[in-house]
Short mmCIF file of C-alpha atoms in Angstrom, two decimals:
data_model
loop_
_atom_site.label_atom_id
_atom_site.label_comp_id
_atom_site.label_asym_id
_atom_site.label_seq_id
_atom_site.Cartn_x
_atom_site.Cartn_y
_atom_site.Cartn_z
CA MET A 1 115.53 88.07 107.05
CA SER A 2 112.39 86.27 108.19
CA SER A 3 113.48 86.80 111.78
CA ALA A 4 114.32 90.44 111.04
CA LEU A 5 110.69 90.91 110.05
CA THR A 6 108.94 88.72 112.60
CA ASP A 7 111.12 89.96 115.46
CA LEU A 8 109.29 93.27 115.09
CA PHE A 9 106.01 91.86 116.44
CA ALA A 10 105.06 89.20 118.97
CA HIS A 11 102.25 87.57 116.98
CA PRO A 12 102.36 86.63 113.26
CA ILE A 13 99.54 89.06 112.57
CA VAL A 14 99.84 92.00 110.17
CA GLN A 15 97.00 94.51 109.89
CA ALA A 16 96.54 95.26 106.21
CA PRO A 17 96.90 98.86 105.08
CA MET A 18 93.44 99.80 103.80
CA ALA A 19 93.38 103.09 101.91
CA GLY A 20 90.46 105.48 101.86
CA GLY A 21 90.53 106.39 105.53
CA VAL A 22 90.22 102.90 107.07
CA SER A 23 93.75 102.29 108.39
CA VAL A 24 93.92 105.26 110.72
CA PRO A 25 96.60 105.72 113.42
CA GLN A 26 94.21 104.55 116.14
CA LEU A 27 93.78 101.18 114.42
CA ALA A 28 97.46 100.70 113.64
CA GLY A 29 98.40 101.74 117.17
CA ALA A 30 95.96 99.33 118.82
CA VAL A 31 97.24 96.43 116.70
CA ALA A 32 100.86 97.30 117.43
CA GLU A 33 100.26 97.63 121.16
CA ALA A 34 98.62 94.17 121.16
CA GLY A 35 101.65 92.56 119.53
CA GLY A 36 100.74 92.64 115.84
CA LEU A 37 102.18 94.81 113.09
CA GLY A 38 99.97 97.84 112.51
CA PHE A 39 99.98 99.60 109.15
CA LEU A 40 99.11 103.05 107.85
CA ALA A 41 97.83 103.42 104.28
CA ALA A 42 99.42 106.35 102.47
CA GLY A 43 97.36 105.75 99.32
CA TYR A 44 95.16 108.72 98.28
CA LYS A 45 96.85 110.95 100.87
CA THR A 46 99.27 113.81 100.37
CA ALA A 47 102.84 113.41 101.59
CA ASP A 48 102.10 115.80 104.45
CA GLY A 49 98.91 113.94 105.31
CA MET A 50 100.94 110.73 105.54
CA TYR A 51 103.57 112.43 107.69
CA GLN A 52 100.95 113.79 110.09
CA GLU A 53 99.47 110.30 110.51
CA ILE A 54 102.94 108.89 111.23
CA LYS A 55 103.43 111.57 113.91
CA THR A 56 100.03 110.75 115.42
CA LEU A 57 100.80 107.03 115.44
CA ARG A 58 104.14 107.59 117.14
CA GLY A 59 102.24 109.44 119.85
CA ILE A 60 100.05 106.35 120.37
CA THR A 61 102.71 103.64 120.40
CA ASN A 62 106.45 103.15 120.37
CA ARG A 63 106.03 99.69 118.83
CA PRO A 64 107.12 98.98 115.22
CA PHE A 65 104.63 99.73 112.44
CA GLY A 66 104.48 99.99 108.66
CA VAL A 67 103.43 102.43 105.94
CA ASN A 68 102.07 101.35 102.55
CA LEU A 69 102.66 103.19 99.26
CA PHE A 70 100.92 102.87 95.91
CA MET A 71 103.27 102.62 92.93
CA PRO A 72 102.84 105.20 90.14
CA GLN A 73 100.76 103.83 87.29
CA PRO A 74 101.73 103.79 83.61
CA GLU A 75 99.54 105.58 81.09
CA TYR A 76 97.79 102.86 79.16
CA ALA A 77 94.10 103.63 79.67
CA ASP A 78 92.03 104.40 76.58
CA PRO A 79 90.64 107.96 77.01
CA ALA A 80 87.71 107.10 74.76
CA ALA A 81 86.74 104.17 77.01
CA VAL A 82 86.89 106.43 80.06
CA GLU A 83 84.67 108.97 78.31
CA VAL A 84 82.13 106.29 77.42
CA TYR A 85 82.07 105.14 81.05
CA ALA A 86 81.56 108.73 82.18
CA HIS A 87 78.47 108.93 79.96
CA GLN A 88 77.19 105.70 81.45
CA LEU A 89 77.44 107.24 84.92
CA ALA A 90 75.13 110.13 83.96
CA GLY A 91 72.26 108.58 85.90
CA GLU A 92 74.42 108.42 89.04
CA VAL A 93 75.27 112.10 88.63
CA THR A 94 71.57 112.95 88.56
CA TRP A 95 70.71 110.59 91.42
CA TYR A 96 73.37 111.90 93.79
CA ASP A 97 73.17 115.50 92.55
CA THR A 98 76.91 115.86 92.12
CA GLU A 99 79.52 116.07 89.37
CA LEU A 100 81.93 113.42 88.22
CA GLY A 101 85.57 113.82 89.22
CA ASP A 102 88.39 114.74 86.85
CA PRO A 103 89.83 111.47 85.52
CA ASP A 104 93.17 113.21 84.91
CA SER A 105 93.70 114.22 88.55
CA GLY A 106 97.06 112.46 88.84
CA ARG A 107 98.71 109.09 88.33
CA ASP A 108 101.60 108.91 90.80
CA ASP A 109 99.76 109.41 94.14
CA GLY A 110 102.58 111.69 95.29
CA TYR A 111 104.98 108.76 95.26
CA ASP A 112 108.29 110.67 95.13
CA ALA A 113 107.25 113.13 97.83
CA LYS A 114 106.15 110.31 100.12
CA LEU A 115 109.39 108.45 99.58
CA ALA A 116 111.32 111.59 100.49
CA VAL A 117 109.40 111.83 103.77
CA LEU A 118 110.04 108.17 104.58
CA LEU A 119 113.76 108.52 103.88
CA ASP A 120 114.02 111.66 106.04
CA ASN A 121 111.86 110.16 108.80
CA PRO A 122 112.34 106.38 108.54
CA VAL A 123 109.70 103.94 109.76
CA PRO A 124 110.34 100.27 110.57
CA VAL A 125 108.50 98.82 107.54
CA VAL A 126 107.35 100.11 104.15
CA SER A 127 105.23 98.05 101.76
CA PHE A 128 104.32 98.66 98.12
CA HIS A 129 101.18 97.88 96.10
CA PHE A 130 100.54 97.89 92.32
CA GLY A 131 104.11 97.20 91.26
CA VAL A 132 107.77 96.82 92.21
CA PRO A 133 109.97 99.75 93.28
CA THR A 134 113.39 100.12 91.72
CA SER A 135 116.39 98.54 93.39
CA ASP A 136 117.67 102.05 94.16
CA VAL A 137 114.52 102.85 96.13
CA LEU A 138 114.65 99.57 98.04
CA ASN A 139 118.36 100.00 98.80
CA SER A 140 117.82 103.56 100.00
CA LEU A 141 115.12 102.42 102.41
CA ARG A 142 117.37 99.58 103.60
CA ARG A 143 120.16 102.05 104.34
CA ALA A 144 117.64 104.06 106.34
CA GLY A 145 116.92 100.99 108.47
CA THR A 146 113.54 100.18 106.88
CA LEU A 147 112.39 96.67 105.91
CA THR A 148 110.53 96.52 102.59
CA LEU A 149 107.62 94.33 101.51
CA VAL A 150 106.01 94.18 98.06
CA THR A 151 102.68 92.60 97.10
CA ALA A 152 102.66 89.83 94.48
CA THR A 153 99.68 87.99 93.01
CA THR A 154 101.64 85.42 90.94
CA ALA A 155 104.87 83.50 91.29
CA ASP A 156 106.39 85.54 88.46
CA GLU A 157 105.57 88.75 90.27
CA ALA A 158 107.16 87.35 93.45
CA LEU A 159 110.30 86.60 91.46
CA ALA A 160 110.37 90.21 90.25
CA VAL A 161 110.09 91.34 93.87
CA GLN A 162 113.07 89.18 94.85
CA ARG A 163 115.16 90.39 91.91
CA ALA A 164 114.50 94.02 92.85
CA GLY A 165 115.87 93.40 96.34
CA ALA A 166 112.84 93.64 98.63
CA ASP A 167 113.03 91.99 102.05
CA ALA A 168 109.74 90.05 101.88
CA VAL A 169 106.77 89.28 99.63
CA ILE A 170 103.13 89.83 100.51
CA VAL A 171 101.44 86.90 98.75
CA GLN A 172 97.93 88.09 97.91
CA GLY A 173 95.33 85.50 96.98
CA VAL A 174 92.17 86.14 95.01
CA GLU A 175 90.13 85.97 98.24
CA ALA A 176 91.49 89.34 99.41
CA GLY A 177 89.25 92.36 99.81
CA GLY A 178 90.06 95.63 98.08
CA HIS A 179 92.45 96.01 95.19
CA GLN A 180 94.46 93.15 93.81
CA GLY A 181 98.09 94.26 93.84
CA THR A 182 98.90 93.06 90.34
CA HIS A 183 102.08 94.62 88.95
CA ARG A 184 100.47 95.27 85.58
CA ASP A 185 96.75 95.62 85.08
CA ASN A 186 96.04 93.28 82.19
CA PRO A 187 92.30 92.93 81.51
CA GLU A 188 92.97 89.72 79.57
CA ALA A 189 93.99 88.15 82.88
CA ASP A 190 90.67 88.95 84.58
CA GLY A 191 89.27 85.81 86.17
CA SER A 192 92.64 84.06 86.36
CA ALA A 193 93.67 85.10 89.89
CA ILE A 194 94.86 82.32 92.20
CA GLY A 195 93.60 81.22 95.62
CA LEU A 196 95.90 81.92 98.55
CA LEU A 197 97.03 78.40 99.50
CA SER A 198 97.80 77.43 95.91
CA LEU A 199 99.58 80.72 95.31
CA LEU A 200 101.53 80.41 98.55
CA ALA A 201 102.84 76.99 97.50
CA GLN A 202 103.86 78.29 94.08
CA VAL A 203 105.63 81.34 95.47
CA ARG A 204 107.38 79.31 98.15
CA GLU A 205 108.92 77.14 95.42
CA THR A 206 109.94 80.19 93.39
CA VAL A 207 111.60 82.62 95.80
CA ASP A 208 113.71 82.47 98.94
CA LEU A 209 112.19 85.51 100.64
CA PRO A 210 109.95 85.50 103.72
CA LEU A 211 106.28 85.39 102.80
CA VAL A 212 103.33 87.24 104.33
CA ALA A 213 100.06 85.54 103.34
CA ALA A 214 97.02 87.70 102.53
CA GLY A 215 93.53 86.90 101.30
CA GLY A 216 90.30 86.08 103.14
CA ILE A 217 91.94 85.32 106.49
CA MET A 218 89.56 85.90 109.40
CA ARG A 219 90.42 83.29 112.06
CA GLY A 220 93.51 82.14 113.92
CA SER A 221 93.10 78.65 112.50
CA GLN A 222 93.54 80.10 109.01
CA ILE A 223 96.66 81.93 110.17
CA ALA A 224 98.01 78.64 111.53
CA ALA A 225 97.28 77.03 108.16
CA VAL A 226 99.24 79.60 106.14
CA LEU A 227 102.10 79.42 108.65
CA ALA A 228 102.17 75.65 108.17
CA ALA A 229 102.20 76.26 104.41
CA GLY A 230 105.35 78.34 104.66
CA ALA A 231 104.32 81.89 105.47
CA SER A 232 106.12 83.86 108.17
CA ALA A 233 102.99 85.87 109.03
CA ALA A 234 99.46 86.57 107.85
CA GLN A 235 98.01 89.90 106.74
CA LEU A 236 94.36 90.58 107.62
CA GLY A 237 92.29 93.49 106.33
CA THR A 238 88.56 92.74 106.44
CA ALA A 239 88.96 91.20 109.90
CA PHE A 240 90.08 94.60 111.24
CA LEU A 241 87.67 96.66 109.16
CA ALA A 242 84.80 96.06 111.61
CA THR A 243 86.75 97.10 114.73
CA PRO A 244 85.76 100.32 116.50
CA GLU A 245 89.22 101.77 115.82
CA SER A 246 88.82 101.32 112.08
CA GLY A 247 88.10 104.49 110.12
CA ALA A 248 85.64 102.70 107.82
CA HIS A 249 82.22 104.27 107.37
CA ALA A 250 79.59 102.83 109.72
CA LEU A 251 77.56 101.56 106.74
CA HIS A 252 80.63 99.73 105.44
CA LYS A 253 81.15 98.01 108.80
CA GLN A 254 77.49 97.03 109.04
CA ALA A 255 77.44 95.70 105.48
CA LEU A 256 80.04 93.04 106.27
CA THR A 257 77.47 90.95 108.12
CA ASN A 258 74.28 92.47 106.69
CA PRO A 259 72.24 89.68 105.02
CA LEU A 260 71.50 92.07 102.13
CA PHE A 261 75.11 91.65 101.00
CA VAL A 262 75.59 87.93 100.50
CA ARG A 263 78.69 87.77 98.31
CA THR A 264 81.70 89.59 96.92
CA GLU A 265 83.05 90.07 93.40
CA LEU A 266 86.15 91.43 91.76
CA THR A 267 85.09 94.57 89.93
CA ARG A 268 86.47 97.56 88.05
CA ALA A 269 83.29 99.59 88.62
CA PHE A 270 84.68 101.99 91.22
CA SER A 271 88.35 102.38 90.31
CA GLY A 272 89.13 100.81 86.93
CA ARG A 273 91.32 98.13 88.56
CA PRO A 274 90.19 94.72 89.86
CA ALA A 275 89.10 95.06 93.48
CA ARG A 276 86.95 92.77 95.63
CA GLY A 277 83.88 94.29 97.20
CA LEU A 278 80.41 93.41 98.41
CA VAL A 279 77.97 93.20 95.53
CA ASN A 280 75.66 96.20 95.63
CA ARG A 281 73.60 98.12 93.08
CA PHE A 282 76.49 100.20 91.71
CA LEU A 283 78.70 97.15 91.23
CA ARG A 284 75.94 95.18 89.51
CA GLU A 285 74.92 97.98 87.16
CA HIS A 286 78.34 99.31 86.19
CA GLY A 287 80.83 96.50 86.79
CA PRO A 288 80.28 94.80 83.41
CA TYR A 289 81.06 98.04 81.54
CA ALA A 290 83.90 99.58 83.55
CA PRO A 291 87.13 99.93 81.54
CA ALA A 292 90.64 98.98 82.60
CA ALA A 293 91.56 102.52 83.57
CA TYR A 294 93.16 103.14 86.96
CA PRO A 295 93.33 105.68 88.48
CA GLU A 296 91.12 107.48 85.95
CA VAL A 297 87.94 105.65 86.98
CA HIS A 298 88.87 106.06 90.67
CA HIS A 299 89.02 109.84 90.21
CA LEU A 300 85.87 109.80 88.07
CA THR A 301 83.69 108.01 90.63
CA SER A 302 85.16 109.57 93.77
CA PRO A 303 82.48 112.31 94.17
CA LEU A 304 79.72 109.73 93.62
CA ARG A 305 81.09 107.43 96.29
CA LYS A 306 81.52 110.30 98.76
CA LYS A 307 77.99 111.57 98.15
CA ALA A 308 76.56 108.06 98.56
CA ALA A 309 78.33 107.69 101.91
CA ALA A 310 77.23 111.14 103.06
CA SER A 311 73.61 110.35 102.17
CA GLY A 312 73.69 106.95 103.91
CA ASP A 313 73.33 104.94 100.70
CA ALA A 314 75.46 101.79 100.90
CA GLN A 315 74.27 100.79 97.42
CA GLY A 316 76.49 103.46 95.89
CA MET A 317 79.59 102.93 98.02
CA ALA A 318 82.69 100.87 97.35
CA LEU A 319 82.23 98.26 100.06
CA TRP A 320 85.62 96.58 99.85
CA ALA A 321 85.64 93.20 101.60
CA GLY A 322 87.33 89.81 101.39
CA GLN A 323 85.56 86.52 100.87
CA GLY A 324 85.48 85.86 104.62
CA HIS A 325 83.51 89.04 105.40
CA ARG A 326 80.63 87.20 107.08
CA MET A 327 83.08 86.10 109.78
CA ALA A 328 83.86 89.68 110.84
CA ARG A 329 83.86 90.28 114.61
CA GLU A 330 83.09 93.66 116.14
CA LEU A 331 85.87 93.44 118.71
CA PRO A 332 88.33 96.17 119.70
CA ALA A 333 91.44 95.77 117.56
CA GLY A 334 93.71 94.83 120.46
CA GLU A 335 91.23 92.27 121.71
CA LEU A 336 90.92 90.83 118.21
CA VAL A 337 94.69 90.37 118.03
CA ALA A 338 94.60 88.54 121.38
CA VAL A 339 91.74 86.29 120.26
CA LEU A 340 93.51 85.49 116.99
CA ALA A 341 96.70 84.63 118.89
CA GLU A 342 94.74 82.26 121.12
CA GLU A 343 93.15 80.64 118.07
CA ILE A 344 96.58 80.20 116.46
CA ALA A 345 97.88 78.48 119.59
CA ALA A 346 94.82 76.22 119.76
CA ALA A 347 95.13 75.24 116.10
CA ARG A 348 98.82 74.51 116.48
CA ALA A 349 98.10 72.36 119.54
CA VAL A 350 95.61 70.29 117.53
CA LEU A 351 98.18 69.84 114.77
CA LEU A 352 100.81 68.84 117.31
CA ASP A 353 98.50 66.38 119.03
CA GLY A 354 97.59 64.87 115.69
CA GLY A 355 101.23 64.49 114.77
CA GLU A 356 102.08 62.83 118.07
CA ALA A 357 99.10 60.48 117.74
CA ALA A 358 100.21 59.53 114.27
#
C-alpha cells in the first residue's frame, strides 16, 4: 500500500491541507504539477464550495491530489465555560466594532454532505482530521478508488486508524502548525504532545501502515531524515503557506519571518482546540482562559478574526504556523517542490557517502 500511495507523486512531498482559505486550488495544482501531492482543505467550507474547488483544481492539473475532511465533533463542551469566555472577549468586540459569532453554528462541518460528493465524484486521496472515520466510510471510499489517510498524534491513535481500515497514517508531531489532529480533545493531555521523530518511531513499531510524517518540516534534509526514520513521505504546511499561490492573508505570510513574532505556542484561544500559532496579543491575552470547546470557540471568535484581518491587525489574527516558521521561503510552490527535491537528494547522497566511508 505504500507504493499505491507514493506512486501517485514523483517526490515524497505532500502539501498539507490548511483550512481557512490557505489551501486553494492554485496551490494544490502547482504542487501536483511539480511532482508533489497537492491537497484541498474542505474544512469550514460547504459541500458545494468543496465541489467547486475540486472542479477548479481539475481544470488546473490532471495529476493526483487529495481532499481533507474534518470529523464531526462530539458534544462535550461546557456551555457555561463558553459563556464565560464570551464575556472575556467583550473588549475585543468593542475594539473591532463587531459582534461575536454564534457558538452553536454547527458541529459536523457538513461531513455527510461532503462524503456524498466525494463518493459521487471520487478523488485520488481523502484524509481525515480530528478523529477516525468508520470502517464503512473507509471501505466505501476504497470501493470508489480513493486512498484514505487519517491523522494520528499518538501510537494508540495510529492503532485505531489501522483497525478502522485506513490506507495510511499521517503522523503529526507537536511541532506542526495549526490544529493538532487529536482524536479526542482531552484538556488533561495538554502539554503532553510528542515530537515528530519520537512519535514516528513509536508509530512505526505499532502499526504496519505507510506513514506520512508531519510537523515542523521546512527543508529537504528534514524530509530525508523522516524517510530514513520510516516514513513514506513528508507533509509540509507552513513551508507552503508563504508561497504566492497560497491563499493565506498577506499579513499571515509576512508574520512568518517578521522579527515581531519570535515563537509559536499551542493555544485554544481562537478555536477551543489546541492549535499552534505565532504568539500575538490575542493569543497572549486569551490563551490562558480559553476553554476546551471546539468548534464553539471557533464560531465565537470568527467575526473577530475576520475583522482583524480586514483592518490589517495581525495581533488579532490566528497566525497558524509550525515551529520551523522562520525558515519559510517565498518561492513559487512548484519551485519550492523542486528545491526540496534537490535538498532530499543532496541529504541522501551525504548519508550514502557516510555509509560507504564507514
